[in-house]
Tab-separated table of C-alpha atoms and ligand atoms in Angstrom:
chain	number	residue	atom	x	y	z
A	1	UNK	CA	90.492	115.675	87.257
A	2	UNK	CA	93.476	114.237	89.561
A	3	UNK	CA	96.352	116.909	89.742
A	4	UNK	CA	99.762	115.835	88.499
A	5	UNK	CA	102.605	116.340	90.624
A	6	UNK	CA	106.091	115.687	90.775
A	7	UNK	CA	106.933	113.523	94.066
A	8	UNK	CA	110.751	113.767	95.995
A	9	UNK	CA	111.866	111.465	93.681
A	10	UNK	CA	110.861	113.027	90.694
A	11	UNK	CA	108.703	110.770	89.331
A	12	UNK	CA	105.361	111.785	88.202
A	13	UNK	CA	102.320	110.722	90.285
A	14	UNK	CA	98.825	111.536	90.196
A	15	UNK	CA	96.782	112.506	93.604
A	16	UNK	CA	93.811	113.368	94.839
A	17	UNK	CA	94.892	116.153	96.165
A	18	UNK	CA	92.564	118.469	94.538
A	19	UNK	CA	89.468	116.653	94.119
A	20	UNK	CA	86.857	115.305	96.666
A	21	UNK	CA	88.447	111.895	98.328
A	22	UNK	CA	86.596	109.239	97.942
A	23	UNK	CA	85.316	108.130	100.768
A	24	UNK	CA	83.991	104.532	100.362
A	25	UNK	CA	85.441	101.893	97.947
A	26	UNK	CA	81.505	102.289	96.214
A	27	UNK	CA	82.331	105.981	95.529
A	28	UNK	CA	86.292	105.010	94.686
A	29	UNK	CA	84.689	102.488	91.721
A	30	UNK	CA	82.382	104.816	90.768
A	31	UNK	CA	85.435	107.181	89.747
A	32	UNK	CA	87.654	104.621	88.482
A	33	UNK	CA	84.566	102.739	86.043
A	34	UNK	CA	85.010	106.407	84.247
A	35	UNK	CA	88.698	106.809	84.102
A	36	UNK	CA	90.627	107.518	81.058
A	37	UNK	CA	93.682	108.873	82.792
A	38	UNK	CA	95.942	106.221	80.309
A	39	UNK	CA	95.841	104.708	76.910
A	40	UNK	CA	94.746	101.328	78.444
A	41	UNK	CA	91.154	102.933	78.597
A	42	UNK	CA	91.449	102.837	74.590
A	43	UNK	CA	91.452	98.899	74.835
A	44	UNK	CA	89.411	97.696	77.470
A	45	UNK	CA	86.090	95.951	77.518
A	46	UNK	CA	85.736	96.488	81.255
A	47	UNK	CA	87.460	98.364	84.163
A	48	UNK	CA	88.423	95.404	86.678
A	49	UNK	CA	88.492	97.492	90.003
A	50	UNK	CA	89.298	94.640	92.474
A	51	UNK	CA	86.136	92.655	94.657
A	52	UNK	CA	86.214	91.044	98.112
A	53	UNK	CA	85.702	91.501	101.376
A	54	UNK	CA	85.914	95.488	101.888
A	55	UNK	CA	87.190	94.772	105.973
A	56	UNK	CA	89.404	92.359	104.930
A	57	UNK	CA	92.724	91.806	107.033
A	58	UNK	CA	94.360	90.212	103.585
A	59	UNK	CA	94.797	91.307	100.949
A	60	UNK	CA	96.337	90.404	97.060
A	61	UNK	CA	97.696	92.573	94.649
A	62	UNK	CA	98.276	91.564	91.168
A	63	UNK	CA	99.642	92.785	87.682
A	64	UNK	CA	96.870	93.713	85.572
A	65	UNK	CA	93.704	92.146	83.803
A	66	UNK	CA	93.901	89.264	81.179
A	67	UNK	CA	91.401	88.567	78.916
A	68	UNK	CA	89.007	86.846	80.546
A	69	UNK	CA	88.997	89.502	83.554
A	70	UNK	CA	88.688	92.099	81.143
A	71	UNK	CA	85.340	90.427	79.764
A	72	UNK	CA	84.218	89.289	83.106
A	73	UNK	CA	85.417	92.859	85.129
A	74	UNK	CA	86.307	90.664	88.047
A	75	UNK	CA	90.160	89.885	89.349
A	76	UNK	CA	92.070	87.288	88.672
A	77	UNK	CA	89.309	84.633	87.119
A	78	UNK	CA	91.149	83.211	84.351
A	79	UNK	CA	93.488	80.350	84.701
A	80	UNK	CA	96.048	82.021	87.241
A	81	UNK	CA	92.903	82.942	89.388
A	82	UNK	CA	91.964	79.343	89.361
A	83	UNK	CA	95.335	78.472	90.563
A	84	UNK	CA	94.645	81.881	93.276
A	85	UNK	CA	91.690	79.741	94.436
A	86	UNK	CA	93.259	76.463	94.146
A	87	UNK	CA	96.096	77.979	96.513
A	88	UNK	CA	93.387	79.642	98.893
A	89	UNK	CA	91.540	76.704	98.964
A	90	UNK	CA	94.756	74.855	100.215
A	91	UNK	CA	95.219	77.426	102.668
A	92	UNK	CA	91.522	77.115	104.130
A	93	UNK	CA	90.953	80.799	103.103
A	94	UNK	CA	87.647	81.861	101.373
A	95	UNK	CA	87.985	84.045	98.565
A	96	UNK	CA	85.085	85.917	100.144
A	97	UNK	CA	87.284	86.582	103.297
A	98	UNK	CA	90.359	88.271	101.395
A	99	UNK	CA	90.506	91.674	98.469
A	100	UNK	CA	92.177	91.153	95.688
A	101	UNK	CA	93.147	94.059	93.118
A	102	UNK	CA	95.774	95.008	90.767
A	103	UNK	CA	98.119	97.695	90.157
A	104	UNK	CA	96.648	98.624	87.044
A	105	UNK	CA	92.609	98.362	86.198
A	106	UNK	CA	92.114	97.911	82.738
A	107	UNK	CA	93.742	95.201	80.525
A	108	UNK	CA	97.609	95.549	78.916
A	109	UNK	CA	97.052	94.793	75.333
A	110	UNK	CA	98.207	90.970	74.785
A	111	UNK	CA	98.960	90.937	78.725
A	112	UNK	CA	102.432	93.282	78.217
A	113	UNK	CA	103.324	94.135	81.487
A	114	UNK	CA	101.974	97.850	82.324
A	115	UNK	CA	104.101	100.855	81.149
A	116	UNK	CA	105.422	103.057	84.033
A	117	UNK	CA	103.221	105.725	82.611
A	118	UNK	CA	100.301	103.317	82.903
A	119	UNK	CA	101.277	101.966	86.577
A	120	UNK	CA	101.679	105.805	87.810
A	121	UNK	CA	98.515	107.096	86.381
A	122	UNK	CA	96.673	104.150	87.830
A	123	UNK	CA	98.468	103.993	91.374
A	124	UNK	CA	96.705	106.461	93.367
A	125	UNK	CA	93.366	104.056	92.518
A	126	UNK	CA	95.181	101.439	94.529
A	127	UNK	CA	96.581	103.582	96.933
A	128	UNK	CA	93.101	104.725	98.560
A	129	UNK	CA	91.567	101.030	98.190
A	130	UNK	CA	94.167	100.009	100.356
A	131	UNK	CA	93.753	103.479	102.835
A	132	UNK	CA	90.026	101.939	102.323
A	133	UNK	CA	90.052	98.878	103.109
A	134	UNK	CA	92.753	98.720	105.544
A	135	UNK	CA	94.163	95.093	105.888
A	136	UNK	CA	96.952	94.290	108.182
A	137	UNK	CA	98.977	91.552	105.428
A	138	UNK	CA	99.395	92.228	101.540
A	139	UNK	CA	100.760	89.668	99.483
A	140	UNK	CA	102.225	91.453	96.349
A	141	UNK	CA	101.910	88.470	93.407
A	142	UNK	CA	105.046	89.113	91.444
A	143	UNK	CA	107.386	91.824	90.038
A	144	UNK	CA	105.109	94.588	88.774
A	145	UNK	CA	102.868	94.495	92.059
A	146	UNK	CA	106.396	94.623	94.031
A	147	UNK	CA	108.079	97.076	92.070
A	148	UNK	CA	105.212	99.827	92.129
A	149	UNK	CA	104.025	99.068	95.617
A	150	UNK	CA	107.138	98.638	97.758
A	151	UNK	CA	109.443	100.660	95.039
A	152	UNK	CA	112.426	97.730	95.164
A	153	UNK	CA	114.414	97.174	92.507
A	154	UNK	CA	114.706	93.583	94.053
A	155	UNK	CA	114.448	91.022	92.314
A	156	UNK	CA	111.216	88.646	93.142
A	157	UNK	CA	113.128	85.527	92.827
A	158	UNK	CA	115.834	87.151	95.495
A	159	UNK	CA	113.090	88.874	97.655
A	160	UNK	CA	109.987	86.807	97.817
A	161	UNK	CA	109.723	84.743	100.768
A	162	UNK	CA	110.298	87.694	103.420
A	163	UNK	CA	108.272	89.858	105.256
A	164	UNK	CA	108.624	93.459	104.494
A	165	UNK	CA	107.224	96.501	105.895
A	166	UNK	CA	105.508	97.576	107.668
A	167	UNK	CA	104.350	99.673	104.732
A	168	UNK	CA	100.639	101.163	104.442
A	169	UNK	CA	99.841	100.092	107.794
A	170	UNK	CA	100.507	96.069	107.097
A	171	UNK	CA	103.344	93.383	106.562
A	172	UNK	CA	104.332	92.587	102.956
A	173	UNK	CA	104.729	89.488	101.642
A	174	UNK	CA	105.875	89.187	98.171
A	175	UNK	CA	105.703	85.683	96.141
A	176	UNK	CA	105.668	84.631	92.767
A	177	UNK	CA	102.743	85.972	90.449
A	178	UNK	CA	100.435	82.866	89.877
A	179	UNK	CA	100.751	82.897	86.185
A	180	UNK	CA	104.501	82.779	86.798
A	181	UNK	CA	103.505	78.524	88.670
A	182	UNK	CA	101.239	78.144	85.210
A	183	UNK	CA	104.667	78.802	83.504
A	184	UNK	CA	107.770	77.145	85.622
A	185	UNK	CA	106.277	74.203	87.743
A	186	UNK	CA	109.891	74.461	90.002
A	187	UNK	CA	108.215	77.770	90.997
A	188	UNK	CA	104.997	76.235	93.113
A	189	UNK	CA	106.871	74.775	96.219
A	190	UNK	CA	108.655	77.963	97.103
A	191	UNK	CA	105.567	79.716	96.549
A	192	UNK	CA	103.490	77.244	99.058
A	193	UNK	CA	106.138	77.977	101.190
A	194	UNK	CA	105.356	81.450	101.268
A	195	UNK	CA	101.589	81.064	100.834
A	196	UNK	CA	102.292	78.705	104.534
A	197	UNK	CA	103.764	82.165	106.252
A	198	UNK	CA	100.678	83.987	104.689
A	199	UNK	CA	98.403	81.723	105.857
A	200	UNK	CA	99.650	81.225	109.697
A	201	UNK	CA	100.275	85.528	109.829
A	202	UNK	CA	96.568	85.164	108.918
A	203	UNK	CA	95.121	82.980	111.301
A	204	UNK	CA	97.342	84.326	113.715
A	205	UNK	CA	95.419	87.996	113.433
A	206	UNK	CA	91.956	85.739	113.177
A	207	UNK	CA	92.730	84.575	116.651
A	208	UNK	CA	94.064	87.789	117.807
A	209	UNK	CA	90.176	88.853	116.958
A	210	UNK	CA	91.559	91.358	114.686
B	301	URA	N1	96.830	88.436	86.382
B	301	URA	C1	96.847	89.538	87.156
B	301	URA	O1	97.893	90.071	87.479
B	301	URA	N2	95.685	90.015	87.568
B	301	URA	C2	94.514	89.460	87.270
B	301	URA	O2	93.491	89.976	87.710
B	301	URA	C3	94.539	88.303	86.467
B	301	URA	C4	95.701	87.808	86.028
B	302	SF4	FE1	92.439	104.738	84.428
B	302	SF4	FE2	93.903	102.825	85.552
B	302	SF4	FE3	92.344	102.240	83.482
B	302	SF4	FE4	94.530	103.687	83.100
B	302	SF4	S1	94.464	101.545	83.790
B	302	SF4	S2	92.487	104.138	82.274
B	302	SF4	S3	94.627	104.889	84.998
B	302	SF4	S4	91.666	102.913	85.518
């Protein structure tokens, strides 16, 4: 069992303090396939721990699973993960090249945005596959990956756009959540704006043989 502590802030987080690490994202899903740590477990068909490329120097952070990620257990493959790969595409980035994840694993009843309880007990998942894997740009798609993962009470709308960070070893780049473009078309060209910084920070590190 993960330990529960209170952190400087006082919020409650759950470590791994006292348990074995995991030490490879294999053993990491192993753990997380079994987890019951919140009352999403109750509802889920399958745990959708994240898939790509385990060395990858990008990587994208979402909400949670819909529905069709929950049947499928794979990240972002219902309609705003065909936009995802519509925007990759764009961007001449392979899906296979990049991670993608989310802040929480298993699937928010009718797509709610996760509780606070449900974000904190799920963090620490996230928090190693990033340790893990290691990539030098995460783009944090929309408010709940940007609120639990930088901690800013910014708003997206006021912060997206910028670099932040450095913060777990790479530059941040929050945008809009894909689902957000599927919702407010006046969204998409800010977010290809961003997507364009992504992009060139990427290809810059390519070249840089990172
Ligand atoms: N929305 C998300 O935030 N994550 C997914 O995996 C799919 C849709
Ligand atoms: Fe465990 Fe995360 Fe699923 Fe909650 S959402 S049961 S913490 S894997």
């Amino acid at each position: 069992m993960a330990r529960a502590t209170r952190s400087a802030s006082g919020s409650l987080q759950l470590t791994f303090d006292d348990l074995a690490v995991p030490q490879t994202l294999e053993e990491l899903e192993a753990v997380v396939k079994n987890c019951r740590k919140c009352p999403l477990a109750a509802g889920r068909t399958n745990v959708v721990f994240g898939e790509g490329n385990p060395h990858a120097l990008l990587m994208f952070i979402g909400e949670g699973p819909g529905a069709e990620e929950d049947r499928q257990g794979r990240p972002f493959v219902g309609p705003a993960g065909q936009l995802l790969d519509r925007i990759l595409a764009a961007c001449g980035i392979k899906r296979e090249e990049v991670y993608i994840a989310n802040i929480v694993k298993c699937r928010p009843p009718g797509n709610r945005v996760p509780t606070k309880e449900e974000a904190e007990a799920c963090l620490p998942y996230l928090r190693r596959q990033i340790e893990l894997i290691r990539p030098k740009i995460i783009v944090l798609l929309g408010a709940t990956a940007l609120q639990y993962l930088v901690g800013s009470g910014a708003r997206i709308t006021k912060i997206r756009g910028q670099w932040l960070g450095p913060l777990y070893g790479a530059q941040i780049m929050p945008t809009y959540h894909p689902a957000a473009l599927l919702r407010d078309a006046s969204k998409k060209r800010p977010a290809w704006e961003d997507f364009k910084k992504v992009r060139d920070a990427y290809f810059g590190l390519k070249r840089q043989g990172l």
